[in-house]
Short mmCIF file of C-alpha atoms and ligand atoms in Angstrom, two decimals:
data_model
loop_
_atom_site.label_atom_id
_atom_site.label_comp_id
_atom_site.label_asym_id
_atom_site.label_seq_id
_atom_site.Cartn_x
_atom_site.Cartn_y
_atom_site.Cartn_z
CA MET A 193 13.57 -15.81 19.76
CA THR A 194 12.68 -14.61 16.24
CA ALA A 195 14.34 -16.56 13.43
CA ARG A 196 16.93 -14.67 11.40
CA PRO A 197 15.62 -14.03 7.85
CA LYS A 198 17.35 -15.81 4.98
CA ARG A 199 20.12 -13.60 3.58
CA VAL A 200 19.96 -12.46 -0.06
CA THR A 201 22.94 -13.99 -1.89
CA VAL A 202 24.58 -13.76 -5.30
CA HIS A 203 22.42 -16.75 -6.29
CA ASP A 204 19.27 -14.76 -5.55
CA LEU A 205 20.52 -11.91 -7.77
CA ALA A 206 21.19 -14.41 -10.58
CA ALA A 207 17.74 -15.97 -10.07
CA ALA A 208 16.08 -12.55 -10.15
CA ARG A 209 17.81 -11.82 -13.47
CA ARG A 210 16.72 -15.21 -14.87
CA ASP A 211 13.13 -14.76 -13.68
CA GLY A 212 12.85 -11.12 -14.78
CA ARG A 213 12.27 -9.88 -11.21
CA ARG A 214 13.69 -6.39 -10.74
CA ILE A 215 16.43 -5.99 -8.13
CA THR A 216 16.41 -3.09 -5.64
CA MET A 217 19.42 -1.56 -3.93
CA VAL A 218 19.61 1.53 -1.75
CA THR A 219 22.47 3.16 0.15
CA ALA A 220 22.85 3.20 3.94
CA TYR A 221 25.73 4.51 6.00
CA ASP A 222 24.68 3.88 9.61
CA TRP A 223 22.57 1.74 11.94
CA PRO A 224 19.18 3.49 11.57
CA THR A 225 19.31 3.77 7.78
CA GLY A 226 20.56 0.19 7.48
CA ARG A 227 17.58 -0.97 9.56
CA LEU A 228 15.17 1.18 7.55
CA ALA A 229 16.42 -0.15 4.23
CA ASP A 230 16.28 -3.76 5.43
CA ASP A 231 12.78 -3.31 6.89
CA ALA A 232 11.67 -1.90 3.50
CA GLY A 233 12.64 -5.23 1.93
CA VAL A 234 15.28 -4.15 -0.60
CA ASP A 235 17.54 -6.86 -2.03
CA CYS A 236 20.84 -5.05 -1.45
CA VAL A 237 22.06 -2.31 0.87
CA LEU A 238 25.03 -0.38 -0.47
CA VAL A 239 27.52 1.30 1.82
CA GLY A 240 28.57 3.63 -0.97
CA ASP A 241 31.61 5.85 -0.98
CA SER A 242 28.97 8.54 -1.62
CA LEU A 243 29.11 8.76 2.18
CA ALA A 244 31.96 11.24 1.65
CA MET A 245 29.42 13.59 0.03
CA VAL A 246 26.19 12.61 1.79
CA VAL A 247 27.31 12.33 5.41
CA ALA A 248 30.60 14.25 5.36
CA GLY A 249 29.59 17.06 2.99
CA ARG A 250 32.63 16.63 0.71
CA GLU A 251 32.65 17.75 -2.94
CA SER A 252 33.19 14.24 -4.33
CA THR A 253 33.58 10.60 -3.31
CA ILE A 254 37.35 10.75 -3.75
CA PRO A 255 38.21 11.56 -0.09
CA ALA A 256 36.50 8.39 1.24
CA THR A 257 39.12 6.17 2.88
CA LEU A 258 39.33 2.42 3.44
CA GLU A 259 39.09 2.96 7.20
CA GLN A 260 35.89 5.01 6.77
CA MET A 261 34.33 2.40 4.48
CA ILE A 262 35.16 -0.31 7.04
CA TYR A 263 33.81 1.76 9.93
CA HIS A 264 30.47 2.47 8.23
CA GLY A 265 30.31 -0.96 6.56
CA GLU A 266 30.60 -2.75 9.90
CA ILE A 267 27.76 -0.69 11.41
CA VAL A 268 25.45 -1.28 8.44
CA ALA A 269 26.30 -4.99 8.16
CA ARG A 270 25.33 -5.43 11.84
CA ALA A 271 22.06 -3.57 11.27
CA VAL A 272 20.99 -5.48 8.16
CA ALA A 273 19.75 -9.05 8.62
CA ARG A 274 18.26 -9.95 5.23
CA ALA A 275 19.57 -7.79 2.38
CA MET A 276 22.95 -8.39 0.79
CA VAL A 277 25.31 -5.72 2.14
CA VAL A 278 27.70 -4.34 -0.46
CA VAL A 279 30.59 -2.03 0.48
CA ASP A 280 32.40 0.24 -1.98
CA LEU A 281 36.13 -0.09 -2.52
CA PRO A 282 37.32 3.51 -2.17
CA PHE A 283 39.61 5.34 -4.59
CA PRO A 284 42.30 4.44 -5.69
CA LEU A 285 42.63 0.89 -4.39
CA GLN A 286 41.49 -0.87 -7.58
CA HIS A 287 44.26 0.91 -9.48
CA LEU A 288 47.18 -0.07 -7.26
CA GLY A 289 47.58 -3.62 -8.48
CA VAL A 290 45.71 -6.85 -7.90
CA MET A 291 47.29 -7.70 -4.54
CA ARG A 292 46.53 -4.29 -2.98
CA ALA A 293 42.89 -4.61 -4.15
CA VAL A 294 42.52 -8.18 -2.85
CA GLU A 295 44.06 -7.17 0.46
CA ALA A 296 41.72 -4.17 0.81
CA CYS A 297 38.59 -6.11 -0.17
CA ALA A 298 39.53 -8.97 2.15
CA ARG A 299 39.77 -6.44 4.99
CA ILE A 300 36.36 -5.05 4.00
CA LEU A 301 34.82 -8.53 4.03
CA LYS A 302 36.52 -9.67 7.27
CA GLU A 303 36.14 -6.49 9.29
CA THR A 304 32.62 -5.43 8.25
CA GLY A 305 30.80 -8.74 7.81
CA CYS A 306 29.39 -7.54 4.47
CA GLN A 307 28.62 -9.98 1.65
CA ALA A 308 30.11 -8.22 -1.41
CA VAL A 309 32.23 -5.32 -2.56
CA LYS A 310 31.60 -2.88 -5.41
CA LEU A 311 34.32 -1.34 -7.47
CA GLU A 312 34.30 1.34 -10.14
CA GLY A 313 36.34 0.71 -13.21
CA THR A 314 36.72 0.26 -16.93
CA ALA A 315 37.72 -2.95 -18.71
CA GLY A 316 41.21 -2.18 -17.35
CA GLN A 317 40.08 -3.32 -13.88
CA ALA A 318 38.72 -6.69 -15.09
CA GLY A 319 41.84 -8.48 -13.83
CA VAL A 320 41.16 -7.13 -10.34
CA ILE A 321 37.55 -8.37 -10.42
CA GLU A 322 38.76 -11.79 -11.60
CA ALA A 323 41.28 -12.06 -8.75
CA LEU A 324 38.68 -11.03 -6.16
CA VAL A 325 36.17 -13.58 -7.43
CA GLN A 326 38.93 -16.24 -7.42
CA ALA A 327 39.49 -15.31 -3.77
CA GLY A 328 35.81 -15.94 -3.06
CA ILE A 329 34.84 -12.29 -2.76
CA PRO A 330 31.60 -11.41 -4.60
CA VAL A 331 32.06 -8.25 -6.68
CA MET A 332 29.68 -5.72 -8.22
CA GLY A 333 31.16 -3.77 -11.12
CA HIS A 334 30.35 -0.07 -11.62
CA VAL A 335 30.67 1.43 -15.10
CA GLY A 336 29.40 4.53 -16.92
CA LEU A 337 29.69 7.63 -14.77
CA ARG A 338 32.35 6.64 -12.28
CA PRO A 339 32.24 9.31 -9.57
CA GLN A 340 35.79 8.48 -8.49
CA ALA A 341 36.88 9.58 -12.00
CA VAL A 342 34.74 12.74 -11.99
CA HIS A 343 37.65 15.04 -12.79
CA GLN A 344 38.77 12.85 -15.70
CA LEU A 345 35.18 12.60 -17.00
CA GLY A 346 34.68 16.39 -16.80
CA GLY A 347 31.82 16.37 -14.26
CA TYR A 348 28.77 14.35 -13.26
CA ARG A 349 27.37 13.92 -16.75
CA LEU A 350 25.66 11.39 -19.00
CA GLN A 351 28.13 8.91 -20.51
CA ARG A 352 27.38 8.47 -24.21
CA ASP A 353 30.16 6.30 -25.65
CA GLY A 354 28.09 3.16 -26.25
CA GLU A 355 30.99 1.02 -27.50
CA ALA A 356 33.19 1.84 -24.51
CA LEU A 357 30.32 1.29 -22.07
CA ARG A 358 29.46 -2.09 -23.61
CA HIS A 359 33.13 -3.09 -23.54
CA ASP A 360 33.51 -2.12 -19.86
CA ALA A 361 30.28 -3.85 -18.76
CA ARG A 362 31.07 -7.02 -20.72
CA ALA A 363 34.58 -7.12 -19.24
CA ALA A 364 33.22 -6.81 -15.69
CA ALA A 365 30.67 -9.58 -16.28
CA ALA A 366 33.21 -11.86 -18.00
CA ALA A 367 35.57 -11.36 -15.04
CA GLY A 368 32.90 -12.75 -12.73
CA ALA A 369 31.06 -9.70 -11.36
CA CYS A 370 27.72 -10.76 -9.83
CA ALA A 371 26.06 -7.55 -11.11
CA VAL A 372 27.09 -4.37 -12.88
CA VAL A 373 25.96 -0.90 -11.80
CA LEU A 374 25.32 1.40 -14.78
CA GLU A 375 25.42 5.06 -13.77
CA CYS A 376 24.23 7.92 -16.00
CA VAL A 377 23.93 5.95 -19.21
CA PRO A 378 21.37 6.67 -21.99
CA ARG A 379 18.36 4.36 -21.86
CA GLU A 380 19.06 2.63 -25.20
CA ILE A 381 22.66 1.83 -24.31
CA ALA A 382 21.64 0.54 -20.85
CA ALA A 383 18.96 -1.64 -22.48
CA THR A 384 21.48 -3.09 -24.95
CA ILE A 385 23.97 -3.84 -22.19
CA THR A 386 21.25 -5.39 -20.02
CA ALA A 387 20.20 -7.67 -22.89
CA GLU A 388 23.82 -8.65 -23.60
CA LEU A 389 24.90 -9.53 -20.06
CA SER A 390 23.96 -12.73 -18.28
CA VAL A 391 24.39 -10.97 -14.91
CA PRO A 392 21.99 -8.24 -13.77
CA THR A 393 22.59 -4.57 -14.49
CA ILE A 394 21.59 -2.19 -11.69
CA GLY A 395 20.85 1.27 -13.04
CA ILE A 396 21.08 4.75 -11.56
CA GLY A 397 20.16 7.35 -14.13
CA ALA A 398 20.17 4.59 -16.74
CA GLY A 399 16.46 4.23 -17.50
CA PRO A 400 13.85 1.58 -16.76
CA ASP A 401 15.26 -1.34 -18.77
CA CYS A 402 18.02 -2.30 -16.35
CA ALA A 403 17.58 -5.51 -14.34
CA GLY A 404 17.50 -3.46 -11.15
CA GLN A 405 17.66 0.07 -9.75
CA VAL A 406 19.75 1.78 -7.09
CA LEU A 407 19.33 5.19 -5.45
CA VAL A 408 20.98 7.11 -2.65
CA LEU A 409 18.58 6.79 0.30
CA HIS A 410 18.98 10.43 1.35
CA ASP A 411 17.87 11.54 -2.15
CA LEU A 412 14.94 9.09 -2.20
CA VAL A 413 13.50 10.24 1.14
CA GLY A 414 14.19 13.96 0.69
CA LEU A 415 17.00 14.29 3.24
CA SER A 416 19.57 15.75 0.84
CA PRO A 417 19.84 19.51 1.34
CA ASP A 418 21.09 20.20 -2.19
CA ARG A 419 19.39 19.81 -5.55
CA VAL A 420 19.14 16.14 -6.50
CA PRO A 421 19.78 14.75 -10.00
CA ARG A 422 16.82 14.58 -12.40
CA PHE A 423 16.84 10.77 -12.33
CA VAL A 424 15.86 10.76 -8.63
CA ARG A 425 12.21 10.39 -7.58
CA ARG A 426 11.63 11.74 -4.07
CA TYR A 427 9.22 9.55 -2.08
CA ALA A 428 9.17 11.63 1.12
CA ASP A 429 10.12 15.04 2.44
CA ALA A 430 12.05 13.80 5.45
CA ARG A 431 14.05 17.02 5.67
CA ALA A 432 10.88 19.09 6.15
CA THR A 433 9.42 16.52 8.58
CA ILE A 434 12.54 16.45 10.77
CA THR A 435 13.15 20.21 10.66
CA ASP A 436 9.52 20.81 11.64
CA ALA A 437 9.75 18.30 14.52
CA VAL A 438 12.93 19.90 15.92
CA ALA A 439 11.48 23.43 15.51
CA ARG A 440 8.28 22.42 17.39
CA TRP A 441 10.35 20.84 20.19
CA ARG A 442 12.49 24.02 20.41
CA ALA A 443 9.31 26.13 20.62
CA ASP A 444 7.92 23.90 23.39
CA VAL A 445 11.17 24.15 25.39
CA GLU A 446 11.26 27.91 24.96
CA ALA A 447 7.57 28.15 26.03
CA GLY A 448 8.22 25.97 29.08
CA THR A 449 5.76 23.25 27.92
CA PHE A 450 8.44 20.59 27.49
CA PRO A 451 9.00 18.48 29.48
CA GLY A 452 5.43 18.11 30.74
CA PRO A 453 4.20 15.92 33.63
CA ASP A 454 4.34 12.72 31.50
CA GLU A 455 7.93 13.38 30.49
CA THR A 456 9.06 14.23 34.03
CA LEU A 457 10.55 11.47 36.18
CA GLY A 458 9.96 10.99 39.88
O1 KIV B 248 28.53 5.41 -3.78
C1 KIV B 248 27.35 5.22 -4.12
O2 KIV B 248 26.39 5.57 -3.42
C2 KIV B 248 27.11 4.57 -5.41
C3 KIV B 248 25.71 4.56 -5.93
C4 KIV B 248 25.29 5.91 -6.32
C5 KIV B 248 25.54 3.56 -7.03
O3 KIV B 248 28.02 4.10 -6.01
#
């Protein structure tokens, strides 16, 4: 029997921040992508509410439900043996009072087997983070561009209010967040926040000075059909590879060359 690898914990994230080792986090929404991400050796696998857009083709992350996050979170948490699995708290649970948030995050932790939750919010949600941490639930904060607030923010755009961003990130860290995701934040502001916080920042569209980086896996491997944001670097063209494979299989079936003798039973 192969030994189970040692799980990445909040202590490892803190140690990485202390030692200046950059943290990596990538999204996964199902068994195969969870396995892929874990095999690639990332520190954290995020079951993001971006699944509403990436796997369900919705316009925003707002339609993601608690039941959907639990369903996908449980699959990914079973697939991932080493990385810390983080599941997003979907809109609007962090705004419905501390008890509703604790209840929802406790369900996420119990029913998925994940190791942490992530929640979007401003300094106004610090009390929720504090209560979750008190309950023993590790929390990642998410400030800057908060996709759940896309309509309030006027679109998916760079967030430039340095004072507000610093305030929100400091509040999340002071409340006990184990890391803070900074989304679509100018490089200088992200660098200042990273230097100010004792916990790691994990950037997406926030420049190279964050303590870690996160990307949506489908963007990273070229599986997203639509245009990806400028801050994404595409490391593969999986969409072309898969489309080509299916088209070649279709051609073989139509030509009568699949299945051949090796693929025929009996
Ligand atoms: O939902 C998500 O995938 C996220 C990342 C983009 C950080 O929150």
